[in-house]
PDB file of C-alpha atoms and ligand atoms in Angstrom:
ATOM      1  CA  UNK A   1       0.000   0.000   0.000  1.00  0.00           C
ATOM      2  CA  UNK A   2       1.705   3.174  -1.153  1.00  0.00           C
ATOM      3  CA  UNK A   3       2.620   5.633   1.655  1.00  0.00           C
ATOM      4  CA  UNK A   4       1.407   3.217   4.362  1.00  0.00           C
ATOM      5  CA  UNK A   5       2.608   4.289   7.805  1.00  0.00           C
ATOM      6  CA  UNK A   6       2.508   1.397  10.335  1.00  0.00           C
ATOM      7  CA  UNK A   7       2.320   3.917  13.193  1.00  0.00           C
ATOM      8  CA  UNK A   8      -0.921   5.328  11.765  1.00  0.00           C
ATOM      9  CA  UNK A   9      -2.667   1.932  12.072  1.00  0.00           C
ATOM     10  CA  UNK A  10      -2.691   2.268  15.844  1.00  0.00           C
ATOM     11  CA  UNK A  11      -2.942   6.029  16.264  1.00  0.00           C
ATOM     12  CA  UNK A  12      -5.165   7.967  18.659  1.00  0.00           C
ATOM     13  CA  UNK A  13      -8.426   7.086  16.820  1.00  0.00           C
ATOM     14  CA  UNK A  14      -7.854   3.336  16.909  1.00  0.00           C
ATOM     15  CA  UNK A  15      -6.431   3.421  20.442  1.00  0.00           C
ATOM     16  CA  UNK A  16      -9.532   5.256  21.712  1.00  0.00           C
ATOM     17  CA  UNK A  17     -11.884   2.456  20.607  1.00  0.00           C
ATOM     18  CA  UNK A  18      -9.510  -0.552  20.739  1.00  0.00           C
ATOM     19  CA  UNK A  19     -10.975  -1.976  23.965  1.00  0.00           C
ATOM     20  CA  UNK A  20     -14.615  -1.310  23.022  1.00  0.00           C
ATOM     21  CA  UNK A  21     -14.960  -4.704  21.309  1.00  0.00           C
ATOM     22  CA  UNK A  22     -12.670  -7.133  23.071  1.00  0.00           C
ATOM     23  CA  UNK A  23     -11.769 -10.365  21.348  1.00  0.00           C
ATOM     24  CA  UNK A  24     -13.353 -12.467  24.066  1.00  0.00           C
ATOM     25  CA  UNK A  25     -10.405 -14.818  24.587  1.00  0.00           C
ATOM     26  CA  UNK A  26      -8.711 -12.786  27.311  1.00  0.00           C
ATOM     27  CA  UNK A  27      -9.354 -15.134  30.272  1.00  0.00           C
ATOM     28  CA  UNK A  28      -8.142 -18.276  28.486  1.00  0.00           C
ATOM     29  CA  UNK A  29      -5.152 -16.431  27.023  1.00  0.00           C
ATOM     30  CA  UNK A  30      -4.077 -15.190  30.452  1.00  0.00           C
ATOM     31  CA  UNK A  31      -4.572 -18.646  32.015  1.00  0.00           C
ATOM     32  CA  UNK A  32      -2.408 -20.312  29.364  1.00  0.00           C
ATOM     33  CA  UNK A  33       0.315 -17.642  29.556  1.00  0.00           C
ATOM     34  CA  UNK A  34       0.385 -17.677  33.366  1.00  0.00           C
ATOM     35  CA  UNK A  35       0.955 -21.433  33.330  1.00  0.00           C
ATOM     36  CA  UNK A  36       3.791 -21.169  30.798  1.00  0.00           C
ATOM     37  CA  UNK A  37       5.359 -18.211  32.607  1.00  0.00           C
ATOM     38  CA  UNK A  38       5.965 -20.420  35.629  1.00  0.00           C
ATOM     39  CA  UNK A  39       6.553 -17.425  37.910  1.00  0.00           C
ATOM     40  CA  UNK A  40       8.005 -15.141  35.225  1.00  0.00           C
ATOM     41  CA  UNK A  41       9.392 -12.657  34.433  1.00  0.00           C
ATOM     42  CA  UNK A  42       7.388 -12.041  31.282  1.00  0.00           C
ATOM     43  CA  UNK A  43       7.712  -9.753  28.248  1.00  0.00           C
ATOM     44  CA  UNK A  44       4.851  -8.929  25.873  1.00  0.00           C
ATOM     45  CA  UNK A  45       5.859  -7.697  22.434  1.00  0.00           C
ATOM     46  CA  UNK A  46       3.352  -5.157  21.045  1.00  0.00           C
ATOM     47  CA  UNK A  47       1.572  -4.899  24.385  1.00  0.00           C
ATOM     48  CA  UNK A  48      -0.961  -2.400  23.046  1.00  0.00           C
ATOM     49  CA  UNK A  49      -3.473  -1.175  25.632  1.00  0.00           C
ATOM     50  CA  UNK A  50      -2.592  -4.020  28.002  1.00  0.00           C
ATOM     51  CA  UNK A  51      -5.603  -6.176  27.055  1.00  0.00           C
ATOM     52  CA  UNK A  52      -3.548  -9.254  28.021  1.00  0.00           C
ATOM     53  CA  UNK A  53      -0.531  -7.765  29.839  1.00  0.00           C
ATOM     54  CA  UNK A  54      -2.549  -6.082  32.592  1.00  0.00           C
ATOM     55  CA  UNK A  55      -4.662  -9.096  33.673  1.00  0.00           C
ATOM     56  CA  UNK A  56      -1.501 -11.236  33.493  1.00  0.00           C
ATOM     57  CA  UNK A  57       0.315  -8.800  35.798  1.00  0.00           C
ATOM     58  CA  UNK A  58      -2.704  -8.898  38.109  1.00  0.00           C
ATOM     59  CA  UNK A  59      -1.885 -12.600  38.669  1.00  0.00           C
ATOM     60  CA  UNK A  60       1.292 -11.488  40.436  1.00  0.00           C
ATOM     61  CA  UNK A  61       3.689 -11.819  37.486  1.00  0.00           C
ATOM     62  CA  UNK A  62       6.244  -9.165  36.525  1.00  0.00           C
ATOM     63  CA  UNK A  63       5.146  -8.174  33.007  1.00  0.00           C
ATOM     64  CA  UNK A  64       7.196  -5.814  30.828  1.00  0.00           C
ATOM     65  CA  UNK A  65       6.177  -4.604  27.391  1.00  0.00           C
ATOM     66  CA  UNK A  66       7.399  -3.227  24.081  1.00  0.00           C
ATOM     67  CA  UNK A  67       5.043  -1.098  22.002  1.00  0.00           C
ATOM     68  CA  UNK A  68       5.602   1.384  19.200  1.00  0.00           C
ATOM     69  CA  UNK A  69       2.345   3.365  19.411  1.00  0.00           C
ATOM     70  CA  UNK A  70       2.398   6.124  22.019  1.00  0.00           C
ATOM     71  CA  UNK A  71      -1.405   6.342  21.735  1.00  0.00           C
ATOM     72  CA  UNK A  72      -1.794   2.656  22.695  1.00  0.00           C
ATOM     73  CA  UNK A  73       0.692   3.091  25.578  1.00  0.00           C
ATOM     74  CA  UNK A  74      -1.297   6.109  26.832  1.00  0.00           C
ATOM     75  CA  UNK A  75      -4.451   3.938  26.980  1.00  0.00           C
ATOM     76  CA  UNK A  76      -2.543   1.252  28.891  1.00  0.00           C
ATOM     77  CA  UNK A  77      -1.197   3.830  31.351  1.00  0.00           C
ATOM     78  CA  UNK A  78      -4.698   5.172  32.005  1.00  0.00           C
ATOM     79  CA  UNK A  79      -5.965   1.764  33.192  1.00  0.00           C
ATOM     80  CA  UNK A  80      -5.683   0.484  36.773  1.00  0.00           C
ATOM     81  CA  UNK A  81      -2.159  -0.930  37.207  1.00  0.00           C
ATOM     82  CA  UNK A  82      -1.051   0.581  33.895  1.00  0.00           C
ATOM     83  CA  UNK A  83       1.559   2.817  35.511  1.00  0.00           C
ATOM     84  CA  UNK A  84       3.258  -0.162  37.169  1.00  0.00           C
ATOM     85  CA  UNK A  85       4.398  -1.961  33.999  1.00  0.00           C
ATOM     86  CA  UNK A  86       7.776  -1.194  32.412  1.00  0.00           C
ATOM     87  CA  UNK A  87       6.885  -0.464  28.789  1.00  0.00           C
ATOM     88  CA  UNK A  88       9.528   0.543  26.258  1.00  0.00           C
ATOM     89  CA  UNK A  89       8.330   2.549  23.270  1.00  0.00           C
ATOM     90  CA  UNK A  90      10.059   0.995  20.262  1.00  0.00           C
ATOM     91  CA  UNK A  91      10.102  -1.584  17.501  1.00  0.00           C
ATOM     92  CA  UNK A  92       9.424  -5.119  18.696  1.00  0.00           C
ATOM     93  CA  UNK A  93      11.726  -6.540  15.992  1.00  0.00           C
ATOM     94  CA  UNK A  94      14.613  -5.038  17.983  1.00  0.00           C
ATOM     95  CA  UNK A  95      13.321  -6.270  21.380  1.00  0.00           C
ATOM     96  CA  UNK A  96      14.718  -3.074  22.976  1.00  0.00           C
ATOM     97  CA  UNK A  97      14.870  -4.270  26.593  1.00  0.00           C
ATOM     98  CA  UNK A  98      17.509  -5.418  29.085  1.00  0.00           C
ATOM     99  CA  UNK A  99      17.437  -8.712  30.869  1.00  0.00           C
ATOM    100  CA  UNK A 100      16.043 -12.152  30.169  1.00  0.00           C
ATOM    101  CA  UNK A 101      12.566 -13.602  30.486  1.00  0.00           C
ATOM    102  CA  UNK A 102      10.976 -16.945  31.235  1.00  0.00           C
ATOM    103  CA  UNK A 103       8.250 -16.122  28.720  1.00  0.00           C
ATOM    104  CA  UNK A 104       8.154 -13.713  25.781  1.00  0.00           C
ATOM    105  CA  UNK A 105       4.857 -13.636  23.892  1.00  0.00           C
ATOM    106  CA  UNK A 106       3.380 -12.046  20.773  1.00  0.00           C
ATOM    107  CA  UNK A 107      -0.357 -12.574  20.284  1.00  0.00           C
ATOM    108  CA  UNK A 108      -3.327 -11.510  18.150  1.00  0.00           C
ATOM    109  CA  UNK A 109      -1.627 -12.013  14.737  1.00  0.00           C
ATOM    110  CA  UNK A 110       0.853  -9.257  15.540  1.00  0.00           C
ATOM    111  CA  UNK A 111       3.919 -11.078  14.162  1.00  0.00           C
ATOM    112  CA  UNK A 112       2.272 -10.236  10.813  1.00  0.00           C
ATOM    113  CA  UNK A 113       2.681  -6.507  11.545  1.00  0.00           C
ATOM    114  CA  UNK A 114       6.369  -6.928  10.719  1.00  0.00           C
ATOM    115  CA  UNK A 115       6.243  -6.469   6.975  1.00  0.00           C
ATOM    116  CA  UNK A 116       9.299  -8.305   5.678  1.00  0.00           C
ATOM    117  CA  UNK A 117      10.742 -11.754   6.253  1.00  0.00           C
ATOM    118  CA  UNK A 118      13.953 -10.073   7.460  1.00  0.00           C
ATOM    119  CA  UNK A 119      12.090  -8.160  10.163  1.00  0.00           C
ATOM    120  CA  UNK A 120      10.240 -11.276  11.315  1.00  0.00           C
ATOM    121  CA  UNK A 121      13.500 -13.261  11.448  1.00  0.00           C
ATOM    122  CA  UNK A 122      15.185 -10.402  13.331  1.00  0.00           C
ATOM    123  CA  UNK A 123      12.368 -10.481  15.870  1.00  0.00           C
ATOM    124  CA  UNK A 124      12.927 -14.204  16.547  1.00  0.00           C
ATOM    125  CA  UNK A 125      16.696 -13.668  16.799  1.00  0.00           C
ATOM    126  CA  UNK A 126      16.373 -10.797  19.251  1.00  0.00           C
ATOM    127  CA  UNK A 127      13.782 -12.645  21.332  1.00  0.00           C
ATOM    128  CA  UNK A 128      16.194 -15.599  21.611  1.00  0.00           C
ATOM    129  CA  UNK A 129      18.773 -13.214  23.153  1.00  0.00           C
ATOM    130  CA  UNK A 130      16.273 -12.316  25.880  1.00  0.00           C
ATOM    131  CA  UNK A 131      15.128 -15.793  26.941  1.00  0.00           C
ATOM    132  CA  UNK A 132      16.386 -17.533  30.033  1.00  0.00           C
ATOM    133  CA  UNK A 133      17.908 -20.956  29.327  1.00  0.00           C
ATOM    134  CA  UNK A 134      14.513 -22.580  29.928  1.00  0.00           C
ATOM    135  CA  UNK A 135      12.578 -19.604  28.527  1.00  0.00           C
ATOM    136  CA  UNK A 136       9.996 -19.864  25.754  1.00  0.00           C
ATOM    137  CA  UNK A 137       8.673 -17.624  22.997  1.00  0.00           C
ATOM    138  CA  UNK A 138       4.926 -17.957  22.334  1.00  0.00           C
ATOM    139  CA  UNK A 139       3.374 -16.749  19.082  1.00  0.00           C
ATOM    140  CA  UNK A 140      -0.378 -16.791  18.462  1.00  0.00           C
ATOM    141  CA  UNK A 141      -1.587 -16.080  14.943  1.00  0.00           C
ATOM    142  CA  UNK A 142      -4.241 -16.903  12.388  1.00  0.00           C
ATOM    143  CA  UNK A 143      -3.499 -19.652   9.906  1.00  0.00           C
ATOM    144  CA  UNK A 144      -3.666 -18.023   6.458  1.00  0.00           C
ATOM    145  CA  UNK A 145      -6.985 -18.957   4.902  1.00  0.00           C
ATOM    146  CA  UNK A 146      -9.808 -19.807   7.311  1.00  0.00           C
ATOM    147  CA  UNK A 147      -9.906 -16.474   9.183  1.00  0.00           C
ATOM    148  CA  UNK A 148      -8.179 -14.199   6.698  1.00  0.00           C
ATOM    149  CA  UNK A 149      -9.035 -14.452   3.031  1.00  0.00           C
ATOM    150  CA  UNK A 150      -5.925 -14.224   0.985  1.00  0.00           C
ATOM    151  CA  UNK A 151      -7.743 -13.681  -2.318  1.00  0.00           C
ATOM    152  CA  UNK A 152      -6.205 -11.356  -4.865  1.00  0.00           C
ATOM    153  CA  UNK A 153      -8.864  -8.824  -3.869  1.00  0.00           C
ATOM    154  CA  UNK A 154     -12.181  -8.775  -1.986  1.00  0.00           C
ATOM    155  CA  UNK A 155     -14.829  -6.613  -0.362  1.00  0.00           C
ATOM    156  CA  UNK A 156     -16.655  -8.018   2.684  1.00  0.00           C
ATOM    157  CA  UNK A 157     -19.631  -6.544   4.501  1.00  0.00           C
ATOM    158  CA  UNK A 158     -18.151  -6.517   8.010  1.00  0.00           C
ATOM    159  CA  UNK A 159     -21.269  -4.970   9.558  1.00  0.00           C
ATOM    160  CA  UNK A 160     -24.520  -3.683   8.102  1.00  0.00           C
ATOM    161  CA  UNK A 161     -26.579  -1.432  10.391  1.00  0.00           C
ATOM    162  CA  UNK A 162     -29.425   1.038  10.132  1.00  0.00           C
ATOM    163  CA  UNK A 163     -26.937   3.851  10.780  1.00  0.00           C
ATOM    164  CA  UNK A 164     -24.225   2.728   8.375  1.00  0.00           C
ATOM    165  CA  UNK A 165     -22.022  -0.074   7.111  1.00  0.00           C
ATOM    166  CA  UNK A 166     -18.441  -1.173   7.632  1.00  0.00           C
ATOM    167  CA  UNK A 167     -16.656  -2.773   4.720  1.00  0.00           C
ATOM    168  CA  UNK A 168     -13.460  -4.797   4.837  1.00  0.00           C
ATOM    169  CA  UNK A 169     -11.583  -4.210   1.590  1.00  0.00           C
ATOM    170  CA  UNK A 170      -8.473  -6.277   0.894  1.00  0.00           C
ATOM    171  CA  UNK A 171      -5.870  -7.100  -1.722  1.00  0.00           C
ATOM    172  CA  UNK A 172      -3.316  -9.872  -1.253  1.00  0.00           C
ATOM    173  CA  UNK A 173       0.010 -10.118  -3.067  1.00  0.00           C
ATOM    174  CA  UNK A 174       1.225 -13.713  -3.237  1.00  0.00           C
ATOM    175  CA  UNK A 175       4.761 -12.657  -4.144  1.00  0.00           C
ATOM    176  CA  UNK A 176       5.347 -10.449  -1.099  1.00  0.00           C
ATOM    177  CA  UNK A 177       2.798 -12.251   1.159  1.00  0.00           C
ATOM    178  CA  UNK A 178       1.464  -8.785   2.019  1.00  0.00           C
ATOM    179  CA  UNK A 179      -2.234  -8.202   2.650  1.00  0.00           C
ATOM    180  CA  UNK A 180      -3.288  -4.570   2.101  1.00  0.00           C
ATOM    181  CA  UNK A 181      -6.507  -4.052   4.021  1.00  0.00           C
ATOM    182  CA  UNK A 182      -8.804  -1.108   4.692  1.00  0.00           C
ATOM    183  CA  UNK A 183     -11.767  -0.992   7.042  1.00  0.00           C
ATOM    184  CA  UNK A 184     -14.133   1.549   5.557  1.00  0.00           C
ATOM    185  CA  UNK A 185     -16.991   2.867   7.719  1.00  0.00           C
ATOM    186  CA  UNK A 186     -19.781   4.705   5.964  1.00  0.00           C
ATOM    187  CA  UNK A 187     -22.291   6.546   8.160  1.00  0.00           C
ATOM    188  CA  UNK A 188     -24.242   9.812   8.248  1.00  0.00           C
ATOM    189  CA  UNK A 189     -21.247  11.217  10.184  1.00  0.00           C
ATOM    190  CA  UNK A 190     -18.974  10.623   7.204  1.00  0.00           C
ATOM    191  CA  UNK A 191     -16.439   8.135   5.891  1.00  0.00           C
ATOM    192  CA  UNK A 192     -13.686   6.689   8.044  1.00  0.00           C
ATOM    193  CA  UNK A 193     -10.852   4.681   6.495  1.00  0.00           C
ATOM    194  CA  UNK A 194      -8.519   2.562   8.638  1.00  0.00           C
ATOM    195  CA  UNK A 195      -5.667   1.031   6.614  1.00  0.00           C
ATOM    196  CA  UNK A 196      -3.393  -1.809   7.724  1.00  0.00           C
ATOM    197  CA  UNK A 197      -0.783  -3.949   5.975  1.00  0.00           C
ATOM    198  CA  UNK A 198       0.250  -7.363   7.288  1.00  0.00           C
ATOM    199  CA  UNK A 199       2.655 -10.055   6.100  1.00  0.00           C
ATOM    200  CA  UNK A 200       1.122 -13.503   6.435  1.00  0.00           C
ATOM    201  CA  UNK A 201       3.285 -16.563   6.888  1.00  0.00           C
ATOM    202  CA  UNK A 202       2.483 -20.222   7.281  1.00  0.00           C
ATOM    203  CA  UNK A 203       3.341 -21.762  10.657  1.00  0.00           C
ATOM    204  CA  UNK A 204       6.111 -23.728   8.924  1.00  0.00           C
ATOM    205  CA  UNK A 205       7.860 -20.478   7.907  1.00  0.00           C
ATOM    206  CA  UNK A 206       7.749 -19.330  11.524  1.00  0.00           C
ATOM    207  CA  UNK A 207       9.292 -22.657  12.568  1.00  0.00           C
ATOM    208  CA  UNK A 208      12.222 -22.037  10.230  1.00  0.00           C
ATOM    209  CA  UNK A 209      12.645 -18.497  11.579  1.00  0.00           C
ATOM    210  CA  UNK A 210      12.809 -20.003  15.044  1.00  0.00           C
ATOM    211  CA  UNK A 211      15.497 -22.454  13.918  1.00  0.00           C
ATOM    212  CA  UNK A 212      17.550 -19.604  12.475  1.00  0.00           C
ATOM    213  CA  UNK A 213      17.371 -18.079  15.952  1.00  0.00           C
ATOM    214  CA  UNK A 214      18.458 -21.321  17.635  1.00  0.00           C
ATOM    215  CA  UNK A 215      14.953 -22.191  18.859  1.00  0.00           C
ATOM    216  CA  UNK A 216      12.756 -25.242  18.211  1.00  0.00           C
ATOM    217  CA  UNK A 217       9.025 -25.734  18.185  1.00  0.00           C
ATOM    218  CA  UNK A 218       8.018 -27.298  21.508  1.00  0.00           C
ATOM    219  CA  UNK A 219       4.228 -27.130  21.200  1.00  0.00           C
ATOM    220  CA  UNK A 220       1.661 -26.127  18.618  1.00  0.00           C
ATOM    221  CA  UNK A 221      -1.941 -25.923  19.742  1.00  0.00           C
ATOM    222  CA  UNK A 222      -5.078 -24.976  17.835  1.00  0.00           C
ATOM    223  CA  UNK A 223      -6.167 -22.563  20.587  1.00  0.00           C
ATOM    224  CA  UNK A 224      -5.561 -21.313  24.113  1.00  0.00           C
ATOM    225  CA  UNK A 225      -7.078 -24.421  25.727  1.00  0.00           C
ATOM    226  CA  UNK A 226      -4.295 -26.441  24.089  1.00  0.00           C
ATOM    227  CA  UNK A 227      -6.684 -27.902  21.521  1.00  0.00           C
ATOM    228  CA  UNK A 228      -4.946 -30.150  18.977  1.00  0.00           C
ATOM    229  CA  UNK A 229      -3.670 -28.273  15.918  1.00  0.00           C
ATOM    230  CA  UNK A 230      -5.022 -29.841  12.753  1.00  0.00           C
ATOM    231  CA  UNK A 231      -5.971 -29.053   9.174  1.00  0.00           C
ATOM    232  CA  UNK A 232      -9.125 -27.238  10.291  1.00  0.00           C
ATOM    233  CA  UNK A 233      -7.439 -25.020  12.882  1.00  0.00           C
ATOM    234  CA  UNK A 234      -8.089 -21.363  12.145  1.00  0.00           C
ATOM    235  CA  UNK A 235      -5.214 -20.231  14.352  1.00  0.00           C
ATOM    236  CA  UNK A 236      -2.173 -21.607  16.078  1.00  0.00           C
ATOM    237  CA  UNK A 237      -0.567 -21.086  19.450  1.00  0.00           C
ATOM    238  CA  UNK A 238       3.091 -22.002  18.978  1.00  0.00           C
ATOM    239  CA  UNK A 239       5.701 -22.300  21.713  1.00  0.00           C
ATOM    240  CA  UNK A 240       9.430 -22.158  20.884  1.00  0.00           C
ATOM    241  CA  UNK A 241      12.338 -22.887  23.184  1.00  0.00           C
ATOM    242  CA  UNK A 242      15.941 -24.080  23.122  1.00  0.00           C
TER     243      UNK A 242
HETATM  244  C1  SAM B 301      -3.644  -6.074  17.294  1.00  0.00           C
HETATM  245  S1  SAM B 301      -2.791  -5.013  18.411  1.00  0.00           S
HETATM  246  C2  SAM B 301      -2.399  -6.155  19.694  1.00  0.00           C
HETATM  247  C3  SAM B 301      -2.175  -5.491  21.026  1.00  0.00           C
HETATM  248  C4  SAM B 301      -2.109  -6.466  22.197  1.00  0.00           C
HETATM  249  N1  SAM B 301      -0.983  -7.369  22.067  1.00  0.00           N
HETATM  250  C5  SAM B 301      -3.400  -7.242  22.325  1.00  0.00           C
HETATM  251  O1  SAM B 301      -3.358  -8.464  22.220  1.00  0.00           O
HETATM  252  O2  SAM B 301      -4.436  -6.627  22.508  1.00  0.00           O
HETATM  253  C6  SAM B 301      -1.257  -4.790  17.600  1.00  0.00           C
HETATM  254  C7  SAM B 301      -0.292  -3.891  18.351  1.00  0.00           C
HETATM  255  O3  SAM B 301       0.996  -4.043  17.786  1.00  0.00           O
HETATM  256  C8  SAM B 301       1.668  -2.800  17.828  1.00  0.00           C
HETATM  257  N2  SAM B 301       2.767  -2.890  16.873  1.00  0.00           N
HETATM  258  C9  SAM B 301       2.685  -3.093  15.538  1.00  0.00           C
HETATM  259  N3  SAM B 301       3.895  -3.173  15.002  1.00  0.00           N
HETATM  260  C10 SAM B 301       4.792  -3.001  16.019  1.00  0.00           C
HETATM  261  C11 SAM B 301       6.205  -2.971  16.089  1.00  0.00           C
HETATM  262  N4  SAM B 301       6.971  -3.137  15.000  1.00  0.00           N
HETATM  263  N5  SAM B 301       6.786  -2.788  17.301  1.00  0.00           N
HETATM  264  C12 SAM B 301       6.025  -2.617  18.411  1.00  0.00           C
HETATM  265  N6  SAM B 301       4.679  -2.618  18.400  1.00  0.00           N
HETATM  266  C13 SAM B 301       4.061  -2.819  17.216  1.00  0.00           C
HETATM  267  C14 SAM B 301       0.569  -1.832  17.463  1.00  0.00           C
HETATM  268  O4  SAM B 301       0.898  -0.498  17.779  1.00  0.00           O
HETATM  269  C15 SAM B 301      -0.598  -2.401  18.274  1.00  0.00           C
HETATM  270  O5  SAM B 301      -0.618  -1.870  19.564  1.00  0.00           O
END
């Protein structure tokens, strides 16, 4: 997408409404992460508004974060407990923190926000530098296909209401693996366009990135309740360690 600015995808507008429609998987995500953290410490890459990081910290774990959007960090800070987390404003591919962690995690398809293979590989390599010897890196992401259509181009009616419609407009490039997407809201108040670009990868490509970083796949589940991962799984929860 020409002139796309990744920082604009999670600017003040998006941050203001981000928590209005939660994903609904927060409790099971936190339960799974808390078990893997085994006492911590824990680092969330792209911590956002703290949807997961804050309830995880509320379980008594030390949770740090990396996040590049100052607007998302401001929302996190405004929540109860939000001032207590150490959050570095920066690019998660660099993992700009000191110290090592028992668990580093990156959820909600956000590995796809790194737009080149090099950046995704760099992220794995830098995470590996910040894991304790028995530490693990957990990645949760959609499997290309069932949840995200990777057609050459499409328009979906995301919501149709009496006061307007929201359209999901996408174009996928098989050569770059980039999905250019725009959520377009049409209402009497006007037109709002929210663009985002993501780079989709198959789980197997992530596994190879992990190997380049000296990590191996330890578990792959089809969901947060450790469901088996199979050909119908719409997403994967993958755990990498040494
Ligand atoms: C879908 S949200 C997920 C936020 C949070 N992890 C959650 O589960 O609610 C994606 C987040 O990734 C952040 N992000 C995207 N690319 C990033 C990067 N390169 N470095 C740090 N944060 C990034 C965005 O600013 C946004 O807050």
